[in-house]
Amino acid sequence: EVQLVESGGGLVQAGGSLRLSCAPSGFTFDDYAIGWFRQAPGKEREGVSCISSSDGNTYYADSVKGRFTISSDNAKNTVYLQMNSLKPEDTAVYYCAAGSLGCIEYDYWGQGTQVTVSS
């Protein structure tokens, strides 16, 4: 069974840090781009970051540039999203997704992990 499992969410004060993990199950992410998305209550889903498996390039939304870092550990078949200097507006459910066509279209989605940043 193919699935993505996110972990690492939680409650943190503004200015704090969290690291999210995305672990594919049933496939390796070598052939996929892995993206992180988030959705806050009452808002549309927003693309946060992506790492391309083909060239290792990374992409970030303007709202998180300089604060979030996406990385991959091939040995652990895991992608991470390091989130620093968190703000209350970062509060959302965070999802990872895997795309076989790069950071454009996604084939598999995780169930999400809640991130709450208190002011």
Tab-separated table of N, CA and C in Angstrom, residues 1 4-5 9 13 15 30 45 47-48 55 57 61-63 66 69-70 72 75-76 81 85 90 96-97 109 118:
chain	number	residue	atom	x	y	z
A	1	GLU	N	0.838	-1.180	0.000
A	1	GLU	CA	0.000	0.000	0.000
A	1	GLU	C	0.883	1.244	0.000
A	4	LEU	N	1.846	8.170	2.558
A	4	LEU	CA	2.796	9.109	3.123
A	4	LEU	C	2.387	9.362	4.565
A	5	VAL	N	3.354	9.370	5.440
A	5	VAL	CA	3.055	9.582	6.855
A	5	VAL	C	3.823	10.787	7.349
A	9	GLY	N	4.344	17.478	14.096
A	9	GLY	CA	3.549	18.650	14.414
A	9	GLY	C	3.366	18.806	15.917
A	13	GLN	N	5.382	28.010	20.826
A	13	GLN	CA	5.220	29.457	20.952
A	13	GLN	C	5.827	30.169	19.754
A	15	GLY	N	8.107	32.211	17.516
A	15	GLY	CA	9.553	32.287	17.577
A	15	GLY	C	10.228	30.940	17.738
A	30	ASP	N	12.922	8.564	-4.259
A	30	ASP	CA	13.959	8.857	-5.239
A	30	ASP	C	13.376	9.332	-6.569
A	45	ARG	N	-5.770	25.696	0.583
A	45	ARG	CA	-4.494	25.018	0.748
A	45	ARG	C	-3.388	25.816	0.048
A	47	GLY	N	0.776	25.968	-1.047
A	47	GLY	CA	2.054	25.294	-1.216
A	47	GLY	C	3.115	25.986	-0.389
A	48	VAL	N	3.867	25.226	0.375
A	48	VAL	CA	4.870	25.787	1.271
A	48	VAL	C	6.280	25.592	0.720
A	55	ASP	N	16.823	16.881	-9.474
A	55	ASP	CA	17.999	17.747	-9.414
A	55	ASP	C	18.286	18.290	-8.022
A	57	ASN	N	16.727	20.469	-6.472
A	57	ASN	CA	16.327	21.868	-6.290
A	57	ASN	C	15.211	21.982	-5.254
A	61	ALA	N	7.585	29.005	-0.646
A	61	ALA	CA	6.660	30.121	-0.734
A	61	ALA	C	7.317	31.344	-0.121
A	62	ASP	N	6.973	32.509	-0.624
A	62	ASP	CA	7.562	33.743	-0.119
A	62	ASP	C	7.325	33.895	1.382
A	63	SER	N	6.197	33.403	1.847
A	63	SER	CA	5.836	33.580	3.250
A	63	SER	C	6.737	32.797	4.210
A	66	GLY	N	13.537	31.824	4.117
A	66	GLY	CA	14.430	32.276	5.172
A	66	GLY	C	14.094	31.712	6.538
A	69	THR	N	13.207	25.235	5.967
A	69	THR	CA	14.174	24.534	5.132
A	69	THR	C	13.696	23.119	4.873
A	70	ILE	N	13.649	22.740	3.602
A	70	ILE	CA	13.271	21.384	3.232
A	70	ILE	C	14.532	20.600	2.918
A	72	SER	N	16.176	16.231	2.514
A	72	SER	CA	15.854	14.813	2.384
A	72	SER	C	16.997	13.965	2.918
A	75	ALA	N	18.892	7.772	3.030
A	75	ALA	CA	19.093	6.546	3.809
A	75	ALA	C	17.857	6.217	4.644
A	76	LYS	N	17.187	7.246	5.101
A	76	LYS	CA	15.986	7.045	5.918
A	76	LYS	C	14.704	7.169	5.102
A	81	LEU	N	10.890	19.056	6.963
A	81	LEU	CA	10.644	20.486	6.843
A	81	LEU	C	10.994	21.114	8.181
A	85	SER	N	11.588	30.233	13.582
A	85	SER	CA	10.963	31.558	13.730
A	85	SER	C	9.474	31.498	13.408
A	90	ASP	N	1.492	30.786	10.856
A	90	ASP	CA	1.935	29.492	10.331
A	90	ASP	C	1.037	28.357	10.823
A	96	CYS	N	2.247	16.509	3.450
A	96	CYS	CA	3.260	16.272	2.437
A	96	CYS	C	2.622	15.499	1.285
A	97	ALA	N	3.220	15.655	0.125
A	97	ALA	CA	2.697	15.026	-1.074
A	97	ALA	C	3.854	14.609	-1.970
A	109	TRP	N	-0.860	11.799	-1.236
A	109	TRP	CA	-0.951	12.785	-0.165
A	109	TRP	C	-0.982	12.096	1.190
A	118	SER	N	1.364	29.565	19.073
A	118	SER	CA	0.681	30.494	19.971
A	118	SER	C	1.446	31.808	20.060
